[in-house]
mmCIF file of C-alpha atoms in Angstrom:
data_model
loop_
_atom_site.group_PDB
_atom_site.id
_atom_site.type_symbol
_atom_site.label_atom_id
_atom_site.label_comp_id
_atom_site.label_asym_id
_atom_site.label_seq_id
_atom_site.Cartn_x
_atom_site.Cartn_y
_atom_site.Cartn_z
ATOM 1 C CA UNK A 11 -161.872 86.236 196.210
ATOM 2 C CA UNK A 12 -159.714 89.290 195.449
ATOM 3 C CA UNK A 13 -159.954 91.341 192.276
ATOM 4 C CA UNK A 14 -157.201 93.798 193.190
ATOM 5 C CA UNK A 15 -154.499 92.473 190.882
ATOM 6 C CA UNK A 16 -155.448 94.800 188.058
ATOM 7 C CA UNK A 17 -153.251 94.984 184.934
ATOM 8 C CA UNK A 18 -150.620 97.720 184.856
ATOM 9 C CA UNK A 19 -149.403 97.357 181.277
ATOM 10 C CA UNK A 20 -150.666 96.247 177.888
ATOM 11 C CA UNK A 21 -149.653 93.002 176.224
ATOM 12 C CA UNK A 22 -146.526 93.455 174.047
ATOM 13 C CA UNK A 23 -147.155 95.846 171.152
ATOM 14 C CA UNK A 24 -146.625 93.415 168.269
ATOM 15 C CA UNK A 25 -148.866 93.171 165.200
ATOM 16 C CA UNK A 26 -148.522 90.895 162.170
ATOM 17 C CA UNK A 27 -149.659 91.530 158.615
ATOM 18 C CA UNK A 28 -149.210 89.602 155.374
ATOM 19 C CA UNK A 29 -148.437 91.538 152.200
ATOM 20 C CA UNK A 30 -148.736 88.802 149.612
ATOM 21 C CA UNK A 31 -145.981 86.323 150.522
ATOM 22 C CA UNK A 32 -144.167 88.815 152.768
ATOM 23 C CA UNK A 33 -144.777 88.774 156.523
ATOM 24 C CA UNK A 34 -144.603 92.210 158.155
ATOM 25 C CA UNK A 35 -144.488 92.543 161.941
ATOM 26 C CA UNK A 36 -144.863 95.961 163.540
ATOM 27 C CA UNK A 37 -143.041 96.252 166.858
ATOM 28 C CA UNK A 38 -143.585 99.402 168.873
ATOM 29 C CA UNK A 39 -140.597 101.108 170.470
ATOM 30 C CA UNK A 40 -142.969 102.740 172.947
ATOM 31 C CA UNK A 41 -144.090 106.307 173.507
ATOM 32 C CA UNK A 42 -142.193 109.452 174.237
ATOM 33 C CA UNK A 43 -143.448 112.929 175.033
ATOM 34 C CA UNK A 44 -141.999 115.725 172.938
ATOM 35 C CA UNK A 45 -140.547 118.156 175.492
ATOM 36 C CA UNK A 46 -140.998 121.252 173.302
ATOM 37 C CA UNK A 47 -143.493 122.661 170.838
ATOM 38 C CA UNK A 48 -142.253 121.076 167.598
ATOM 39 C CA UNK A 49 -144.401 122.876 165.007
ATOM 40 C CA UNK A 50 -142.508 126.128 165.075
ATOM 41 C CA UNK A 51 -144.610 127.994 162.468
ATOM 42 C CA UNK A 52 -147.915 126.951 164.033
ATOM 43 C CA UNK A 53 -149.311 129.185 166.783
ATOM 44 C CA UNK A 54 -149.220 127.034 169.886
ATOM 45 C CA UNK A 55 -152.843 127.717 170.842
ATOM 46 C CA UNK A 56 -153.988 126.657 167.375
ATOM 47 C CA UNK A 57 -151.862 123.518 167.594
ATOM 48 C CA UNK A 58 -153.314 122.631 170.980
ATOM 49 C CA UNK A 59 -156.805 123.200 169.619
ATOM 50 C CA UNK A 60 -156.127 120.789 166.728
ATOM 51 C CA UNK A 61 -154.821 118.188 169.174
ATOM 52 C CA UNK A 62 -157.649 118.610 171.674
ATOM 53 C CA UNK A 63 -160.253 118.448 168.879
ATOM 54 C CA UNK A 64 -158.745 115.065 168.063
ATOM 55 C CA UNK A 65 -158.903 114.031 171.763
ATOM 56 C CA UNK A 66 -155.103 114.148 172.019
ATOM 57 C CA UNK A 67 -152.949 115.709 174.684
ATOM 58 C CA UNK A 68 -150.478 118.531 174.495
ATOM 59 C CA UNK A 69 -147.503 118.160 174.795
ATOM 60 C CA UNK A 70 -147.499 115.614 172.006
ATOM 61 C CA UNK A 71 -147.146 111.924 172.738
ATOM 62 C CA UNK A 72 -145.110 110.247 170.025
ATOM 63 C CA UNK A 73 -145.375 106.514 169.391
ATOM 64 C CA UNK A 74 -142.499 104.989 167.402
ATOM 65 C CA UNK A 75 -142.936 101.890 165.256
ATOM 66 C CA UNK A 76 -140.291 99.601 163.784
ATOM 67 C CA UNK A 77 -141.016 96.876 161.230
ATOM 68 C CA UNK A 78 -139.689 93.340 160.850
ATOM 69 C CA UNK A 79 -139.948 92.292 157.200
ATOM 70 C CA UNK A 80 -139.671 88.581 156.421
ATOM 71 C CA UNK A 81 -138.972 88.020 152.720
ATOM 72 C CA UNK A 82 -138.464 84.317 152.022
ATOM 73 C CA UNK A 83 -137.048 83.781 155.506
ATOM 74 C CA UNK A 84 -134.641 86.742 155.273
ATOM 75 C CA UNK A 85 -135.286 89.093 158.198
ATOM 76 C CA UNK A 86 -134.917 92.853 157.797
ATOM 77 C CA UNK A 87 -135.713 95.338 160.555
ATOM 78 C CA UNK A 88 -136.779 98.751 159.258
ATOM 79 C CA UNK A 89 -135.547 101.245 161.881
ATOM 80 C CA UNK A 90 -134.054 100.308 165.237
ATOM 81 C CA UNK A 91 -135.807 102.627 167.682
ATOM 82 C CA UNK A 92 -134.300 104.857 170.348
ATOM 83 C CA UNK A 93 -132.396 102.456 172.585
ATOM 84 C CA UNK A 94 -130.892 104.195 175.644
ATOM 85 C CA UNK A 95 -132.673 101.723 177.895
ATOM 86 C CA UNK A 96 -135.857 103.702 177.190
ATOM 87 C CA UNK A 97 -137.083 102.155 173.934
ATOM 88 C CA UNK A 98 -138.835 98.800 174.136
ATOM 89 C CA UNK A 99 -138.255 97.551 170.598
ATOM 90 C CA UNK A 100 -135.892 94.765 171.707
ATOM 91 C CA UNK A 101 -138.467 93.450 174.188
ATOM 92 C CA UNK A 102 -141.148 93.530 171.500
ATOM 93 C CA UNK A 103 -138.904 91.825 168.931
ATOM 94 C CA UNK A 104 -138.432 89.039 171.453
ATOM 95 C CA UNK A 105 -142.178 88.957 172.159
ATOM 96 C CA UNK A 106 -142.717 88.593 168.399
ATOM 97 C CA UNK A 107 -140.721 85.345 168.565
ATOM 98 C CA UNK A 108 -137.703 86.749 166.738
ATOM 99 C CA UNK A 109 -134.106 86.366 167.903
ATOM 100 C CA UNK A 110 -132.057 89.540 167.293
ATOM 101 C CA UNK A 111 -129.209 87.296 166.128
ATOM 102 C CA UNK A 112 -131.384 86.247 163.176
ATOM 103 C CA UNK A 113 -131.928 89.793 161.914
ATOM 104 C CA UNK A 114 -129.697 90.021 158.845
ATOM 105 C CA UNK A 115 -130.344 93.633 157.889
ATOM 106 C CA UNK A 116 -131.294 96.830 159.669
ATOM 107 C CA UNK A 117 -132.628 99.164 156.990
ATOM 108 C CA UNK A 118 -133.000 102.779 158.115
ATOM 109 C CA UNK A 119 -135.485 105.379 156.918
ATOM 110 C CA UNK A 120 -133.130 108.024 158.335
ATOM 111 C CA UNK A 121 -130.617 108.534 161.140
ATOM 112 C CA UNK A 122 -132.456 110.564 163.781
ATOM 113 C CA UNK A 123 -131.861 108.959 167.209
ATOM 114 C CA UNK A 124 -135.397 107.605 167.643
ATOM 115 C CA UNK A 125 -134.772 105.497 164.516
ATOM 116 C CA UNK A 126 -131.096 104.620 164.778
ATOM 117 C CA UNK A 127 -129.754 104.907 168.338
ATOM 118 C CA UNK A 128 -131.371 101.565 169.095
ATOM 119 C CA UNK A 129 -128.631 100.009 166.946
ATOM 120 C CA UNK A 130 -126.563 99.916 170.139
ATOM 121 C CA UNK A 131 -127.028 98.880 173.752
ATOM 122 C CA UNK A 132 -126.381 101.434 176.514
ATOM 123 C CA UNK A 133 -122.789 100.138 176.735
ATOM 124 C CA UNK A 134 -122.195 100.974 173.061
ATOM 125 C CA UNK A 135 -122.185 97.376 171.796
ATOM 126 C CA UNK A 136 -124.276 96.103 168.888
ATOM 127 C CA UNK A 137 -127.936 95.357 169.585
ATOM 128 C CA UNK A 138 -128.087 93.370 166.311
ATOM 129 C CA UNK A 139 -124.872 91.333 166.312
ATOM 130 C CA UNK A 140 -125.154 89.818 162.823
ATOM 131 C CA UNK A 141 -126.866 92.623 160.955
ATOM 132 C CA UNK A 142 -125.683 94.667 158.029
ATOM 133 C CA UNK A 143 -126.857 98.271 158.449
ATOM 134 C CA UNK A 144 -128.224 99.742 155.227
ATOM 135 C CA UNK A 145 -128.986 103.435 154.686
ATOM 136 C CA UNK A 146 -129.138 105.979 151.858
ATOM 137 C CA UNK A 147 -125.658 107.298 150.965
ATOM 138 C CA UNK A 148 -126.440 111.013 151.354
ATOM 139 C CA UNK A 149 -128.069 110.344 154.730
ATOM 140 C CA UNK A 150 -125.018 108.520 156.072
ATOM 141 C CA UNK A 151 -122.602 111.129 154.708
ATOM 142 C CA UNK A 152 -124.602 113.964 156.286
ATOM 143 C CA UNK A 153 -124.637 112.574 159.827
ATOM 144 C CA UNK A 154 -121.047 111.346 159.839
ATOM 145 C CA UNK A 155 -119.710 114.860 159.142
ATOM 146 C CA UNK A 156 -119.787 117.340 162.055
ATOM 147 C CA UNK A 157 -119.230 120.091 159.497
ATOM 148 C CA UNK A 158 -122.967 119.782 158.788
ATOM 149 C CA UNK A 159 -123.927 120.984 162.280
ATOM 150 C CA UNK A 160 -125.729 124.266 161.514
ATOM 151 C CA UNK A 161 -125.565 125.627 165.044
ATOM 152 C CA UNK A 162 -122.795 124.217 167.282
ATOM 153 C CA UNK A 163 -124.493 125.887 170.287
ATOM 154 C CA UNK A 164 -127.677 123.876 169.701
ATOM 155 C CA UNK A 165 -127.268 121.038 172.191
ATOM 156 C CA UNK A 166 -129.990 118.871 170.615
ATOM 157 C CA UNK A 167 -128.490 119.126 167.120
ATOM 158 C CA UNK A 168 -124.968 118.387 168.379
ATOM 159 C CA UNK A 169 -126.282 115.437 170.417
ATOM 160 C CA UNK A 170 -128.067 114.046 167.351
ATOM 161 C CA UNK A 171 -124.795 113.996 165.406
ATOM 162 C CA UNK A 172 -122.906 112.365 168.263
ATOM 163 C CA UNK A 173 -125.620 109.728 168.741
ATOM 164 C CA UNK A 174 -125.638 108.974 165.015
ATOM 165 C CA UNK A 175 -121.878 108.442 164.987
ATOM 166 C CA UNK A 176 -121.912 106.358 168.178
ATOM 167 C CA UNK A 177 -124.728 104.169 166.839
ATOM 168 C CA UNK A 178 -122.774 103.280 163.699
ATOM 169 C CA UNK A 179 -119.358 102.929 165.347
ATOM 170 C CA UNK A 180 -119.503 99.202 166.264
ATOM 171 C CA UNK A 181 -120.886 98.281 162.823
ATOM 172 C CA UNK A 182 -117.866 99.461 160.825
ATOM 173 C CA UNK A 183 -117.360 96.933 158.035
ATOM 174 C CA UNK A 184 -121.066 96.007 158.134
ATOM 175 C CA UNK A 185 -122.474 99.275 156.787
ATOM 176 C CA UNK A 186 -123.813 99.503 153.235
ATOM 177 C CA UNK A 187 -125.108 102.678 151.626
ATOM 178 C CA UNK A 188 -127.276 102.858 148.535
ATOM 179 C CA UNK A 189 -127.921 105.522 145.900
ATOM 180 C CA UNK A 190 -131.153 106.636 144.260
ATOM 181 C CA UNK A 191 -130.259 104.266 141.413
ATOM 182 C CA UNK A 192 -130.722 101.305 143.782
ATOM 183 C CA UNK A 193 -134.439 100.705 143.507
ATOM 184 C CA UNK A 194 -134.313 97.705 145.865
ATOM 185 C CA UNK A 195 -131.626 98.190 148.539
ATOM 186 C CA UNK A 196 -132.785 94.965 150.215
ATOM 187 C CA UNK A 197 -134.356 92.136 148.246
ATOM 188 C CA UNK A 198 -138.136 92.584 148.198
ATOM 189 C CA UNK A 199 -138.042 96.137 149.611
ATOM 190 C CA UNK A 200 -138.149 99.112 147.225
ATOM 191 C CA UNK A 201 -136.755 102.538 148.140
ATOM 192 C CA UNK A 202 -138.934 105.608 147.556
ATOM 193 C CA UNK A 203 -137.074 108.920 147.751
ATOM 194 C CA UNK A 204 -138.577 111.135 150.452
ATOM 195 C CA UNK A 205 -135.978 113.807 151.350
ATOM 196 C CA UNK A 206 -136.531 116.873 153.492
ATOM 197 C CA UNK A 207 -137.086 115.731 157.059
ATOM 198 C CA UNK A 208 -133.441 114.692 156.665
ATOM 199 C CA UNK A 209 -131.335 114.840 153.474
ATOM 200 C CA UNK A 210 -131.603 111.129 152.682
ATOM 201 C CA UNK A 211 -134.913 110.289 154.376
ATOM 202 C CA UNK A 212 -136.363 107.284 152.526
ATOM 203 C CA UNK A 213 -139.724 105.521 152.464
ATOM 204 C CA UNK A 214 -139.967 101.818 151.614
ATOM 205 C CA UNK A 215 -142.505 99.982 149.482
ATOM 206 C CA UNK A 216 -143.200 96.281 149.854
ATOM 207 C CA UNK A 217 -144.959 94.602 146.965
ATOM 208 C CA UNK A 218 -145.897 90.928 146.726
ATOM 209 C CA UNK A 219 -148.600 89.066 144.787
ATOM 210 C CA UNK A 220 -150.211 92.344 143.782
ATOM 211 C CA UNK A 221 -150.434 93.632 147.368
ATOM 212 C CA UNK A 222 -148.516 96.729 148.472
ATOM 213 C CA UNK A 223 -147.509 98.429 151.708
ATOM 214 C CA UNK A 224 -145.815 101.826 151.930
ATOM 215 C CA UNK A 225 -143.779 102.338 155.111
ATOM 216 C CA UNK A 226 -143.229 106.059 154.901
ATOM 217 C CA UNK A 227 -140.869 106.804 157.787
ATOM 218 C CA UNK A 228 -141.422 110.291 159.219
ATOM 219 C CA UNK A 229 -143.742 111.779 156.598
ATOM 220 C CA UNK A 230 -146.019 112.563 159.564
ATOM 221 C CA UNK A 231 -145.110 113.113 163.198
ATOM 222 C CA UNK A 232 -148.635 113.898 164.285
ATOM 223 C CA UNK A 233 -151.525 112.912 162.028
ATOM 224 C CA UNK A 234 -154.061 115.261 163.664
ATOM 225 C CA UNK A 235 -151.950 118.286 162.764
ATOM 226 C CA UNK A 236 -150.124 117.343 159.566
ATOM 227 C CA UNK A 237 -152.973 115.642 157.705
ATOM 228 C CA UNK A 238 -155.128 118.733 158.227
ATOM 229 C CA UNK A 239 -152.169 121.041 157.590
ATOM 230 C CA UNK A 240 -149.545 119.232 155.478
ATOM 231 C CA UNK A 241 -147.544 122.474 155.270
ATOM 232 C CA UNK A 242 -146.646 122.340 158.974
ATOM 233 C CA UNK A 243 -142.902 121.914 159.426
ATOM 234 C CA UNK A 244 -141.381 120.350 162.487
ATOM 235 C CA UNK A 245 -138.335 121.621 164.370
ATOM 236 C CA UNK A 246 -136.358 118.445 163.554
ATOM 237 C CA UNK A 247 -136.668 118.954 159.775
ATOM 238 C CA UNK A 248 -133.216 119.481 158.276
ATOM 239 C CA UNK A 249 -134.628 120.789 154.963
ATOM 240 C CA UNK A 250 -138.086 122.035 155.992
ATOM 241 C CA UNK A 251 -139.347 123.357 152.618
ATOM 242 C CA UNK A 252 -138.372 120.150 150.860
ATOM 243 C CA UNK A 253 -139.959 118.174 153.696
ATOM 244 C CA UNK A 254 -143.334 119.852 153.087
ATOM 245 C CA UNK A 255 -143.068 119.212 149.336
ATOM 246 C CA UNK A 256 -142.244 115.547 150.005
ATOM 247 C CA UNK A 257 -145.074 115.151 152.528
ATOM 248 C CA UNK A 258 -147.642 116.445 150.037
ATOM 249 C CA UNK A 259 -146.217 114.255 147.259
ATOM 250 C CA UNK A 260 -146.216 111.069 149.365
ATOM 251 C CA UNK A 261 -149.723 111.728 150.728
ATOM 252 C CA UNK A 262 -151.001 112.338 147.173
ATOM 253 C CA UNK A 263 -149.243 109.167 146.004
ATOM 254 C CA UNK A 264 -150.780 107.109 148.840
ATOM 255 C CA UNK A 265 -154.259 108.554 148.264
ATOM 256 C CA UNK A 266 -154.207 108.228 144.458
ATOM 257 C CA UNK A 267 -152.827 104.687 144.488
ATOM 258 C CA UNK A 268 -155.090 103.705 147.429
ATOM 259 C CA UNK A 269 -151.980 102.277 149.094
ATOM 260 C CA UNK A 270 -151.957 100.578 152.448
ATOM 261 C CA UNK A 271 -149.568 102.708 154.506
ATOM 262 C CA UNK A 272 -147.892 102.723 157.872
ATOM 263 C CA UNK A 273 -145.349 105.035 159.418
ATOM 264 C CA UNK A 274 -142.999 105.337 162.324
ATOM 265 C CA UNK A 275 -145.098 107.856 164.251
ATOM 266 C CA UNK A 276 -148.616 106.782 163.384
ATOM 267 C CA UNK A 277 -150.399 105.249 166.363
ATOM 268 C CA UNK A 278 -149.539 101.565 166.698
ATOM 269 C CA UNK A 279 -149.767 99.573 164.494
ATOM 270 C CA UNK A 280 -150.378 102.384 162.014
ATOM 271 C CA UNK A 281 -151.836 100.419 159.088
ATOM 272 C CA UNK A 282 -154.421 102.349 157.137
ATOM 273 C CA UNK A 283 -155.266 104.235 153.982
ATOM 274 C CA UNK A 284 -155.073 107.907 153.062
ATOM 275 C CA UNK A 285 -158.067 109.686 151.595
ATOM 276 C CA UNK A 286 -157.898 113.173 150.151
ATOM 277 C CA UNK A 287 -160.655 115.596 151.143
ATOM 278 C CA UNK A 288 -160.551 118.982 149.429
ATOM 279 C CA UNK A 289 -157.377 120.634 150.773
ATOM 280 C CA UNK A 290 -156.387 118.053 153.381
ATOM 281 C CA UNK A 291 -156.007 114.333 154.028
ATOM 282 C CA UNK A 292 -157.572 111.742 156.331
ATOM 283 C CA UNK A 293 -155.979 108.555 157.693
ATOM 284 C CA UNK A 294 -158.465 105.681 157.876
ATOM 285 C CA UNK A 295 -157.045 102.959 160.148
ATOM 286 C CA UNK A 296 -157.320 99.424 158.858
ATOM 287 C CA UNK A 297 -159.537 97.161 160.945
ATOM 288 C CA UNK A 298 -157.755 94.779 163.280
ATOM 289 C CA UNK A 299 -157.462 91.311 161.758
ATOM 290 C CA UNK A 300 -157.277 88.262 164.032
ATOM 291 C CA UNK A 301 -155.962 86.040 161.234
ATOM 292 C CA UNK A 302 -153.186 86.648 158.725
#
């Protein structure tokens, strides 16, 4: 009897959680390695030490999560992943038993490519044929205007703008923006202002039957570094100082309110709580639950 057919991959990265009456399904878009040192004010050796002390590798490996929110049978996907034939969110949505045609809304935390370029297939067509795309007004306005490119010679920045515009192109007529006066841009999902990483970066709070979940977008890119040192900016921050201010505010909010949190770049599935310890924060992962 042969035992050589060893597994090569994990089962699909799908995890379900009930928040009161609301069903939340985390679907991973997979991992990517950051090809540069993103914490530009942090001495690289110190950064590597922080990572290695946490048994992590350098360069950074970045997991990306997306969230299917089922409110009374209405399906909203928070963030669409990277697409490009690299991201695996569509495979995991299917593995979760959801048909992309049934997703009515794609609600974005912000428009960086690892959150929005998955709106389209590699041929530029819609990945979510029936969805309305919903995003904060100032976020949409920023990325649709090439006049906001700070450095036209920066290939990554220019590519981010082009990818943002390409991702939205096939959805014209199905795009809705909201203002900070819209407390609930999608029924059952509250918007929490969290600007800095991008101008209209937004976190979302789900509340049902007294239970709450804060999906905070890109408040953290790497927990080992930014929970210990919340002041660490990342190269992708559009408004870095404001981003640090927002990070500290959201972490304080989560810790004080003892909120269940998850985020796009916390390790899958990301659910946990934030505890404050003196001058830094700790993420305590929630235990895996076999039943909902």
